[in-house]
């Protein structure tokens, strides 16, 4: 087992924080097995595996010692439950077949069945990093981001062939399952009760990322035409309002992950403007605007998910890739999240 420690990198590509025990030898073996199955020879690692944020859970950056163009350069590997990886592989294939810019897999479905998904790291930086580095281009970036999300929802849900690959429980059932420890469930019973009692009817299902944010979109420099979305681990066919609310909540929640008080205050001042610009661009590109009542409810749901994440952190049952794990001030964050939940459900 290897112990991972803070290395002071950007939050979208840095090592996990706080320290986590991960079996890097098992990850390396899974990647090398996948490469051997594809190439017919056993390769060596040139770099990694290095756990990274910004590509979803269980993600590691690796480089292999090979001149083969498909397996050379920087790759991302995700090791997880084979069923989860198979679903993501199916989504990546369907999206790319329909011309949507998603990460490029380099190993076939058989690798996912064996417990690893290997894909090419998109060139450039995350949109979140680009927005910080190019403040004057933020409106342009957000417009492109909203258009990308609208374009996703315009894909033909019935033709993607991913219905059987969605494989997820109802969102409320998933959330309840995360409160398994009795102490966690008792602490979030109020939020769960409200969500169960006020569930709205759903719209026609559309292809949804469910966690789309600037942290999961990569582009080269300021060229928005190169934007590529990653982390399709939780993609599903569902109501557009659920998906849009997840993105709105992602914008709203950025400050809770920032330790610097001045930066946190500045992000709080900017988030309403960021959300409004994104929503304007999304509505202009999407086949239909999201239902406003559904959008508000699902924002409350996603905030409730964050509340559960932080409560799990406070009770010591959180995993290394859970959002609550990287919140620097969990007690204050929990109070802020509950204020937001009350605001949305008033």
Short mmCIF file of C-alpha atoms in Angstrom, two decimals:
data_model
loop_
_atom_site.label_atom_id
_atom_site.label_comp_id
_atom_site.label_asym_id
_atom_site.label_seq_id
_atom_site.Cartn_x
_atom_site.Cartn_y
_atom_site.Cartn_z
CA UNK A 1 0.00 0.00 0.00
CA UNK A 2 1.20 3.51 -0.80
CA UNK A 3 0.46 6.56 1.29
CA UNK A 4 -0.42 9.64 -0.74
CA UNK A 5 0.38 13.07 0.62
CA UNK A 6 -0.39 16.62 -0.40
CA UNK A 7 1.88 17.85 -3.20
CA UNK A 8 0.51 21.35 -3.57
CA UNK A 9 -0.84 20.92 -7.11
CA UNK A 10 -3.90 22.44 -8.72
CA UNK A 11 -7.15 21.11 -7.21
CA UNK A 12 -8.34 19.71 -10.55
CA UNK A 13 -5.26 17.57 -11.19
CA UNK A 14 -3.57 17.25 -7.81
CA UNK A 15 -3.06 14.29 -5.57
CA UNK A 16 -5.79 13.32 -3.21
CA UNK A 17 -6.04 15.33 -0.04
CA UNK A 18 -6.17 14.41 2.77
CA UNK A 19 -3.79 11.43 2.64
CA UNK A 20 -5.34 8.16 1.57
CA UNK A 21 -4.10 4.58 1.49
CA UNK A 22 -4.46 3.18 -2.02
CA UNK A 23 -3.15 -0.01 -3.57
CA UNK A 24 -1.09 1.45 -6.41
CA UNK A 25 0.50 -1.91 -7.20
CA UNK A 26 -2.93 -3.33 -8.05
CA UNK A 27 -3.69 -0.34 -10.26
CA UNK A 28 -0.39 -0.73 -12.09
CA UNK A 29 -1.01 -4.43 -12.64
CA UNK A 30 -4.50 -3.78 -14.04
CA UNK A 31 -3.19 -1.19 -16.52
CA UNK A 32 -0.29 -3.40 -17.64
CA UNK A 33 -2.65 -6.37 -18.05
CA UNK A 34 -4.93 -4.25 -20.28
CA UNK A 35 -2.01 -3.09 -22.40
CA UNK A 36 -0.68 -6.63 -22.73
CA UNK A 37 -4.08 -7.90 -23.85
CA UNK A 38 -4.19 -5.20 -26.53
CA UNK A 39 -0.57 -5.31 -27.73
CA UNK A 40 0.50 -8.87 -27.04
CA UNK A 41 3.54 -7.85 -25.00
CA UNK A 42 4.23 -6.94 -21.40
CA UNK A 43 5.15 -3.27 -21.02
CA UNK A 44 6.78 -1.38 -18.17
CA UNK A 45 5.54 1.74 -16.45
CA UNK A 46 7.31 4.99 -17.28
CA UNK A 47 5.33 7.04 -14.76
CA UNK A 48 2.65 6.45 -12.15
CA UNK A 49 0.13 5.36 -11.35
CA UNK A 50 -0.54 8.75 -9.78
CA UNK A 51 -4.00 9.30 -8.30
CA UNK A 52 -5.55 12.50 -9.64
CA UNK A 53 -8.63 14.62 -9.15
CA UNK A 54 -10.51 16.07 -12.09
CA UNK A 55 -11.33 12.84 -13.92
CA UNK A 56 -13.81 11.26 -11.56
CA UNK A 57 -13.39 8.64 -8.85
CA UNK A 58 -10.65 6.01 -8.80
CA UNK A 59 -8.66 7.88 -11.47
CA UNK A 60 -4.90 7.53 -11.96
CA UNK A 61 -2.47 9.12 -14.42
CA UNK A 62 0.02 6.72 -16.05
CA UNK A 63 2.60 6.61 -18.84
CA UNK A 64 3.81 3.35 -20.33
CA UNK A 65 7.24 2.67 -21.82
CA UNK A 66 6.14 2.10 -25.43
CA UNK A 67 6.35 3.70 -28.85
CA UNK A 68 2.95 2.36 -29.84
CA UNK A 69 0.95 5.50 -30.75
CA UNK A 70 -2.24 4.29 -29.10
CA UNK A 71 -0.67 3.50 -25.75
CA UNK A 72 2.05 6.18 -25.63
CA UNK A 73 1.74 9.55 -23.94
CA UNK A 74 -0.27 10.34 -20.82
CA UNK A 75 -3.16 8.00 -20.12
CA UNK A 76 -5.84 7.97 -17.45
CA UNK A 77 -6.90 4.73 -15.82
CA UNK A 78 -9.90 4.19 -13.64
CA UNK A 79 -10.16 1.07 -11.48
CA UNK A 80 -13.58 0.39 -10.07
CA UNK A 81 -16.39 -2.11 -10.03
CA UNK A 82 -16.46 -3.78 -13.48
CA UNK A 83 -20.18 -3.04 -13.89
CA UNK A 84 -19.56 0.68 -13.32
CA UNK A 85 -16.69 0.69 -15.79
CA UNK A 86 -18.70 -1.22 -18.39
CA UNK A 87 -21.45 1.39 -18.16
CA UNK A 88 -18.96 4.20 -18.63
CA UNK A 89 -17.32 2.42 -21.56
CA UNK A 90 -20.73 2.01 -23.20
CA UNK A 91 -21.48 5.70 -22.73
CA UNK A 92 -18.12 6.77 -24.14
CA UNK A 93 -18.67 4.62 -27.20
CA UNK A 94 -22.22 5.90 -27.75
CA UNK A 95 -21.31 9.55 -27.26
CA UNK A 96 -18.32 9.45 -29.57
CA UNK A 97 -20.33 7.55 -32.20
CA UNK A 98 -22.84 10.42 -32.18
CA UNK A 99 -20.13 13.06 -32.46
CA UNK A 100 -20.15 14.27 -28.86
CA UNK A 101 -16.65 15.12 -27.56
CA UNK A 102 -15.96 12.59 -24.81
CA UNK A 103 -12.70 11.05 -23.64
CA UNK A 104 -11.13 8.48 -25.99
CA UNK A 105 -10.81 4.93 -24.59
CA UNK A 106 -7.64 3.05 -25.55
CA UNK A 107 -8.65 -0.35 -24.18
CA UNK A 108 -11.67 -2.36 -25.28
CA UNK A 109 -14.71 -3.39 -23.21
CA UNK A 110 -12.89 -6.52 -22.08
CA UNK A 111 -10.56 -4.32 -19.99
CA UNK A 112 -13.55 -2.76 -18.24
CA UNK A 113 -14.85 -6.26 -17.54
CA UNK A 114 -11.47 -6.97 -15.90
CA UNK A 115 -11.76 -3.92 -13.64
CA UNK A 116 -9.92 -1.12 -15.45
CA UNK A 117 -10.90 1.55 -17.97
CA UNK A 118 -7.99 3.24 -19.77
CA UNK A 119 -8.55 6.39 -21.79
CA UNK A 120 -6.44 9.15 -23.28
CA UNK A 121 -5.97 12.28 -21.23
CA UNK A 122 -7.53 15.13 -23.23
CA UNK A 123 -5.01 17.79 -24.24
CA UNK A 124 -4.85 21.07 -22.37
CA UNK A 125 -6.26 21.98 -18.97
CA UNK A 126 -9.65 21.80 -17.37
CA UNK A 127 -12.08 24.58 -18.13
CA UNK A 128 -11.98 25.45 -14.42
CA UNK A 129 -8.23 26.08 -14.67
CA UNK A 130 -8.66 28.04 -17.91
CA UNK A 131 -11.28 30.28 -16.28
CA UNK A 132 -8.89 31.17 -13.47
CA UNK A 133 -5.99 31.79 -15.86
CA UNK A 134 -8.04 33.84 -18.38
CA UNK A 135 -10.51 35.93 -16.38
CA UNK A 136 -11.47 38.09 -19.37
CA UNK A 137 -12.46 34.98 -21.35
CA UNK A 138 -14.83 33.63 -18.67
CA UNK A 139 -18.03 34.73 -20.51
CA UNK A 140 -16.78 33.02 -23.66
CA UNK A 141 -15.89 29.88 -21.71
CA UNK A 142 -19.25 29.73 -19.93
CA UNK A 143 -21.16 30.27 -23.16
CA UNK A 144 -19.30 27.34 -24.75
CA UNK A 145 -19.86 25.23 -21.64
CA UNK A 146 -23.60 25.90 -21.60
CA UNK A 147 -23.81 25.13 -25.32
CA UNK A 148 -21.93 21.86 -24.77
CA UNK A 149 -24.43 20.83 -22.09
CA UNK A 150 -27.36 21.76 -24.30
CA UNK A 151 -25.83 19.77 -27.13
CA UNK A 152 -25.62 16.72 -24.86
CA UNK A 153 -29.32 16.93 -24.00
CA UNK A 154 -30.18 17.25 -27.69
CA UNK A 155 -28.67 13.84 -28.51
CA UNK A 156 -31.29 11.19 -29.44
CA UNK A 157 -31.86 9.30 -26.19
CA UNK A 158 -33.57 6.42 -27.96
CA UNK A 159 -30.71 5.88 -30.40
CA UNK A 160 -27.76 5.87 -28.01
CA UNK A 161 -28.17 2.24 -27.05
CA UNK A 162 -27.25 2.87 -23.42
CA UNK A 163 -30.57 2.13 -21.71
CA UNK A 164 -29.35 -1.20 -20.38
CA UNK A 165 -25.99 0.37 -19.53
CA UNK A 166 -27.47 3.07 -17.28
CA UNK A 167 -27.87 0.62 -14.43
CA UNK A 168 -28.43 3.15 -11.67
CA UNK A 169 -31.03 3.11 -8.92
CA UNK A 170 -33.45 5.97 -8.44
CA UNK A 171 -31.43 9.01 -7.23
CA UNK A 172 -33.25 9.13 -3.90
CA UNK A 173 -32.56 5.46 -3.31
CA UNK A 174 -28.89 6.07 -4.07
CA UNK A 175 -28.78 8.93 -1.60
CA UNK A 176 -30.47 6.89 1.12
CA UNK A 177 -27.96 4.08 0.52
CA UNK A 178 -25.14 6.52 1.30
CA UNK A 179 -26.57 7.12 4.76
CA UNK A 180 -26.14 3.48 5.78
CA UNK A 181 -24.31 4.09 9.06
CA UNK A 182 -27.10 4.73 11.57
CA UNK A 183 -25.52 7.92 12.91
CA UNK A 184 -25.30 9.43 9.42
CA UNK A 185 -28.91 8.53 8.60
CA UNK A 186 -30.19 10.07 11.81
CA UNK A 187 -28.33 13.32 11.17
CA UNK A 188 -29.73 13.80 7.66
CA UNK A 189 -33.25 12.48 8.27
CA UNK A 190 -34.79 15.94 7.91
CA UNK A 191 -33.34 16.56 4.45
CA UNK A 192 -34.17 13.06 3.24
CA UNK A 193 -37.73 13.37 4.51
CA UNK A 194 -38.32 16.61 2.63
CA UNK A 195 -36.88 15.20 -0.58
CA UNK A 196 -39.07 12.10 -0.35
CA UNK A 197 -42.22 14.14 0.29
CA UNK A 198 -41.73 16.73 -2.49
CA UNK A 199 -40.48 14.64 -5.43
CA UNK A 200 -41.76 16.23 -8.68
CA UNK A 201 -42.81 14.43 -11.82
CA UNK A 202 -40.05 13.94 -14.35
CA UNK A 203 -39.72 15.12 -17.92
CA UNK A 204 -38.76 13.03 -20.94
CA UNK A 205 -35.37 11.37 -20.34
CA UNK A 206 -32.33 12.84 -22.09
CA UNK A 207 -28.65 11.84 -22.03
CA UNK A 208 -27.23 13.26 -18.79
CA UNK A 209 -23.71 13.44 -17.44
CA UNK A 210 -25.14 14.18 -13.94
CA UNK A 211 -21.92 15.83 -12.69
CA UNK A 212 -20.95 18.11 -15.57
CA UNK A 213 -18.89 21.07 -14.42
CA UNK A 214 -15.89 23.08 -15.69
CA UNK A 215 -13.69 20.70 -13.69
CA UNK A 216 -14.72 17.86 -16.00
CA UNK A 217 -14.31 19.64 -19.34
CA UNK A 218 -10.84 19.96 -20.90
CA UNK A 219 -9.71 22.25 -23.70
CA UNK A 220 -6.53 23.44 -25.39
CA UNK A 221 -5.70 27.01 -24.44
CA UNK A 222 -8.76 29.15 -25.09
CA UNK A 223 -10.02 27.12 -28.05
CA UNK A 224 -13.52 26.11 -26.97
CA UNK A 225 -13.88 23.98 -30.10
CA UNK A 226 -11.52 21.46 -28.45
CA UNK A 227 -13.67 21.04 -25.32
CA UNK A 228 -13.85 17.40 -24.24
CA UNK A 229 -15.90 16.05 -21.35
CA UNK A 230 -14.58 13.42 -18.94
CA UNK A 231 -15.89 11.42 -15.97
CA UNK A 232 -18.96 9.65 -17.35
CA UNK A 233 -19.08 7.27 -14.38
CA UNK A 234 -22.60 8.33 -13.41
CA UNK A 235 -24.11 9.09 -16.83
CA UNK A 236 -27.74 8.10 -17.27
CA UNK A 237 -30.91 8.81 -19.20
CA UNK A 238 -33.04 11.02 -16.98
CA UNK A 239 -34.78 14.37 -16.59
CA UNK A 240 -32.76 17.33 -17.90
CA UNK A 241 -33.63 19.30 -14.75
CA UNK A 242 -31.73 16.75 -12.65
CA UNK A 243 -28.63 17.25 -14.79
CA UNK A 244 -28.79 21.04 -14.99
CA UNK A 245 -29.37 21.26 -11.24
CA UNK A 246 -26.23 19.20 -10.69
CA UNK A 247 -24.21 21.69 -12.74
CA UNK A 248 -25.76 24.70 -11.00
CA UNK A 249 -24.90 23.12 -7.65
CA UNK A 250 -21.34 22.48 -8.84
CA UNK A 251 -20.93 26.21 -9.55
CA UNK A 252 -22.54 27.14 -6.24
CA UNK A 253 -20.39 24.73 -4.20
CA UNK A 254 -16.93 25.69 -5.52
CA UNK A 255 -16.16 27.96 -2.51
CA UNK A 256 -16.68 25.17 0.02
CA UNK A 257 -13.57 23.42 -1.31
CA UNK A 258 -11.34 26.51 -1.00
CA UNK A 259 -9.25 27.00 2.15
CA UNK A 260 -8.25 30.64 1.56
CA UNK A 261 -10.91 32.94 3.10
CA UNK A 262 -10.30 35.77 0.62
CA UNK A 263 -10.59 33.46 -2.40
CA UNK A 264 -13.65 31.82 -0.91
CA UNK A 265 -15.36 35.20 -0.49
CA UNK A 266 -14.54 36.22 -4.06
CA UNK A 267 -15.95 32.97 -5.44
CA UNK A 268 -19.16 33.43 -3.47
CA UNK A 269 -19.57 36.90 -4.95
CA UNK A 270 -19.07 35.55 -8.49
CA UNK A 271 -21.12 32.36 -8.44
CA UNK A 272 -24.56 33.84 -9.14
CA UNK A 273 -23.20 35.57 -12.24
CA UNK A 274 -21.47 32.39 -13.39
CA UNK A 275 -24.66 30.38 -12.97
CA UNK A 276 -26.74 32.96 -14.85
CA UNK A 277 -24.32 33.05 -17.79
CA UNK A 278 -24.21 29.26 -17.97
CA UNK A 279 -28.01 28.94 -17.81
CA UNK A 280 -28.54 31.53 -20.54
CA UNK A 281 -26.19 29.63 -22.86
CA UNK A 282 -27.70 26.28 -21.95
CA UNK A 283 -31.28 27.43 -22.59
CA UNK A 284 -30.26 28.81 -25.98
CA UNK A 285 -28.72 25.47 -27.03
CA UNK A 286 -30.95 22.86 -25.35
CA UNK A 287 -33.97 21.37 -27.10
CA UNK A 288 -36.19 22.61 -24.25
CA UNK A 289 -35.63 24.67 -21.08
CA UNK A 290 -35.54 22.71 -17.82
CA UNK A 291 -38.69 22.72 -15.72
CA UNK A 292 -38.20 25.45 -13.12
CA UNK A 293 -39.87 23.58 -10.25
CA UNK A 294 -37.82 20.50 -11.09
CA UNK A 295 -34.67 22.59 -11.31
CA UNK A 296 -35.23 23.94 -7.82
CA UNK A 297 -36.08 20.53 -6.35
CA UNK A 298 -33.06 18.83 -7.89
CA UNK A 299 -30.79 21.61 -6.66
CA UNK A 300 -32.05 20.78 -3.17
CA UNK A 301 -31.33 17.13 -3.90
CA UNK A 302 -27.75 17.80 -4.99
CA UNK A 303 -27.16 20.03 -1.97
CA UNK A 304 -28.58 17.19 0.13
CA UNK A 305 -26.02 14.88 -1.47
CA UNK A 306 -23.26 17.28 -0.41
CA UNK A 307 -24.70 17.40 3.10
CA UNK A 308 -24.51 13.61 3.28
CA UNK A 309 -20.93 13.75 1.96
CA UNK A 310 -19.86 16.14 4.71
CA UNK A 311 -21.73 14.26 7.44
CA UNK A 312 -19.99 11.07 6.29
CA UNK A 313 -16.69 12.94 6.61
CA UNK A 314 -17.52 14.07 10.14
CA UNK A 315 -18.39 10.49 11.11
CA UNK A 316 -15.23 9.10 9.51
CA UNK A 317 -16.94 6.86 6.95
CA UNK A 318 -16.02 8.84 3.83
CA UNK A 319 -13.96 7.53 0.94
CA UNK A 320 -10.94 9.28 -0.62
CA UNK A 321 -12.80 10.51 -3.73
CA UNK A 322 -15.94 11.76 -1.97
CA UNK A 323 -16.53 15.50 -2.11
CA UNK A 324 -16.70 15.82 1.65
CA UNK A 325 -13.17 14.46 1.96
CA UNK A 326 -11.57 17.55 0.39
CA UNK A 327 -13.68 20.15 2.21
CA UNK A 328 -11.21 22.05 4.41
CA UNK A 329 -13.78 23.25 6.98
CA UNK A 330 -16.43 20.52 7.31
CA UNK A 331 -18.32 21.95 10.29
CA UNK A 332 -18.72 25.41 8.78
CA UNK A 333 -19.49 23.88 5.38
CA UNK A 334 -22.25 21.71 6.83
CA UNK A 335 -23.92 24.78 8.32
CA UNK A 336 -23.64 26.63 4.99
CA UNK A 337 -25.06 23.70 3.06
CA UNK A 338 -28.02 23.44 5.40
CA UNK A 339 -28.72 27.14 4.98
CA UNK A 340 -28.74 26.61 1.21
CA UNK A 341 -31.04 23.62 1.53
CA UNK A 342 -33.52 25.65 3.59
CA UNK A 343 -33.35 28.47 1.05
CA UNK A 344 -34.19 26.09 -1.80
CA UNK A 345 -36.99 24.33 0.05
CA UNK A 346 -38.69 27.35 1.64
#
